[in-house]
Amino acid sequence: MLNELMELNELSEKGKKGVEDRVYERIVSIKARNISPVILGGPRGDTVFENGNQVEWWGVRPTAVRGVWRWWIRAILSGIAWENEYNLDYKDMSKLEAKIGLGTVKGLDNKDGESS
């Protein structure tokens, strides 16, 4: 893995084509069923694109997955806090999210230095 990263870094410094394709190589495939509203589509908001003579689906945006994930984590953490008689405000919740690796909302004063 380290050798591949070093090779990609060298190629990107030289400006060679194809680096982007190798960086965005599929790492893992996850099959899931969505029960929450998410934004589908590509960079222009369209849900499908032409690839030669085939029509392919853009899929779910990564930002949409992250947003749904954060929403559910907030709901679960808020429920746990409520049951244990803790009163978490928005800043406290953001700090808690940062500690578990979800980042924080930009512009929110966070003394831990975490940002999304």
Short mmCIF file of C-alpha atoms in Angstrom, two decimals:
data_model
loop_
_atom_site.label_atom_id
_atom_site.label_comp_id
_atom_site.label_asym_id
_atom_site.label_seq_id
_atom_site.Cartn_x
_atom_site.Cartn_y
_atom_site.Cartn_z
CA MET A 1 0.00 0.00 0.00
CA LEU A 2 2.79 2.42 0.91
CA ASN A 3 4.59 1.72 -2.37
CA GLU A 4 1.39 2.42 -4.33
CA LEU A 5 0.89 5.74 -2.51
CA MET A 6 4.48 6.76 -3.20
CA GLU A 7 4.08 5.84 -6.87
CA LEU A 8 0.84 7.86 -7.14
CA ASN A 9 2.54 10.82 -5.47
CA GLU A 10 5.43 10.67 -7.95
CA LEU A 11 3.05 10.44 -10.92
CA SER A 12 0.95 13.35 -9.68
CA GLU A 13 4.05 15.51 -9.24
CA LYS A 14 5.02 14.76 -12.84
CA GLY A 15 1.48 15.55 -14.01
CA LYS A 16 0.87 12.22 -15.73
CA LYS A 17 -2.62 11.33 -16.91
CA GLY A 18 -4.48 8.48 -15.35
CA VAL A 19 -3.49 9.27 -11.77
CA GLU A 20 -7.06 10.27 -10.93
CA ASP A 21 -8.38 6.97 -12.24
CA ARG A 22 -6.02 5.02 -10.03
CA VAL A 23 -6.74 7.15 -6.95
CA TYR A 24 -10.48 6.60 -7.27
CA GLU A 25 -10.16 2.85 -7.69
CA ARG A 26 -12.85 0.91 -5.85
CA ILE A 27 -11.72 -0.05 -2.37
CA VAL A 28 -14.86 -1.74 -1.08
CA SER A 29 -18.36 -2.49 -2.30
CA ILE A 30 -21.29 -2.15 0.08
CA LYS A 31 -24.85 -3.19 -0.68
CA ALA A 32 -27.36 -1.18 1.34
CA ARG A 33 -31.00 -0.18 1.31
CA ASN A 34 -31.84 3.47 1.86
CA ILE A 35 -34.74 4.39 4.14
CA SER A 36 -33.88 8.10 4.38
CA PRO A 37 -34.08 10.85 1.76
CA VAL A 38 -30.77 11.37 -0.07
CA ILE A 39 -29.63 13.35 -3.09
CA LEU A 40 -28.94 11.16 -6.08
CA GLY A 41 -27.01 12.10 -9.15
CA GLY A 42 -23.83 13.40 -10.58
CA PRO A 43 -22.13 16.77 -10.54
CA ARG A 44 -24.92 18.45 -12.54
CA GLY A 45 -27.77 16.87 -10.58
CA ASP A 46 -28.65 14.34 -13.27
CA THR A 47 -29.21 10.76 -12.13
CA VAL A 48 -27.98 9.00 -15.28
CA PHE A 49 -25.26 9.60 -17.87
CA GLU A 50 -24.39 8.26 -21.30
CA ASN A 51 -21.36 6.01 -21.56
CA GLY A 52 -20.96 5.27 -25.25
CA ASN A 53 -24.23 3.65 -26.29
CA GLN A 54 -25.21 2.70 -22.72
CA VAL A 55 -27.01 4.69 -20.05
CA GLU A 56 -25.53 4.32 -16.58
CA TRP A 57 -26.65 5.48 -13.15
CA TRP A 58 -24.52 7.99 -11.22
CA GLY A 59 -25.56 6.55 -7.87
CA VAL A 60 -25.72 8.16 -4.48
CA ARG A 61 -23.47 11.11 -3.75
CA PRO A 62 -20.89 10.53 -1.01
CA THR A 63 -22.01 13.76 0.67
CA ALA A 64 -25.55 12.39 0.83
CA VAL A 65 -24.35 9.21 2.51
CA ARG A 66 -22.34 11.23 5.00
CA GLY A 67 -25.31 13.48 5.70
CA VAL A 68 -27.65 10.56 6.36
CA TRP A 69 -25.01 8.88 8.50
CA ARG A 70 -24.56 12.07 10.59
CA TRP A 71 -28.33 12.49 10.95
CA TRP A 72 -28.76 8.96 12.34
CA ILE A 73 -25.75 9.29 14.64
CA ARG A 74 -27.15 12.58 15.99
CA ALA A 75 -30.54 10.94 16.57
CA ILE A 76 -28.99 7.97 18.38
CA LEU A 77 -26.60 10.08 20.49
CA SER A 78 -29.36 12.55 21.37
CA GLY A 79 -31.59 9.68 22.50
CA ILE A 80 -28.82 8.22 24.65
CA ALA A 81 -28.06 11.64 26.16
CA TRP A 82 -31.75 12.32 26.84
CA GLU A 83 -32.26 8.96 28.57
CA ASN A 84 -29.24 9.66 30.79
CA GLU A 85 -30.49 13.20 31.58
CA TYR A 86 -27.72 15.02 29.71
CA ASN A 87 -28.57 18.24 27.91
CA LEU A 88 -26.33 18.50 24.84
CA ASP A 89 -26.47 21.72 22.84
CA TYR A 90 -25.39 21.98 19.20
CA LYS A 91 -21.74 22.73 20.06
CA ASP A 92 -21.50 19.78 22.47
CA MET A 93 -23.03 17.47 19.86
CA SER A 94 -20.57 18.74 17.24
CA LYS A 95 -17.61 18.04 19.55
CA LEU A 96 -18.93 14.55 20.21
CA GLU A 97 -19.31 13.93 16.45
CA ALA A 98 -15.72 15.09 15.92
CA LYS A 99 -14.45 12.65 18.54
CA ILE A 100 -16.07 9.69 16.77
CA GLY A 101 -14.71 10.75 13.38
CA LEU A 102 -17.63 12.52 11.71
CA GLY A 103 -15.99 15.94 11.58
CA THR A 104 -17.77 19.16 12.52
CA VAL A 105 -19.87 21.79 10.87
CA LYS A 106 -17.71 24.49 9.27
CA GLY A 107 -17.81 27.80 11.08
CA LEU A 108 -18.68 26.26 14.43
CA ASP A 109 -16.27 27.27 17.18
CA ASN A 110 -14.60 24.01 18.13
CA LYS A 111 -11.67 24.16 20.51
CA ASP A 112 -10.49 20.67 19.53
CA GLY A 113 -9.45 22.00 16.12
CA GLU A 114 -11.53 19.42 14.26
CA SER A 115 -13.20 20.36 11.01
CA SER A 116 -15.07 18.57 8.26
#
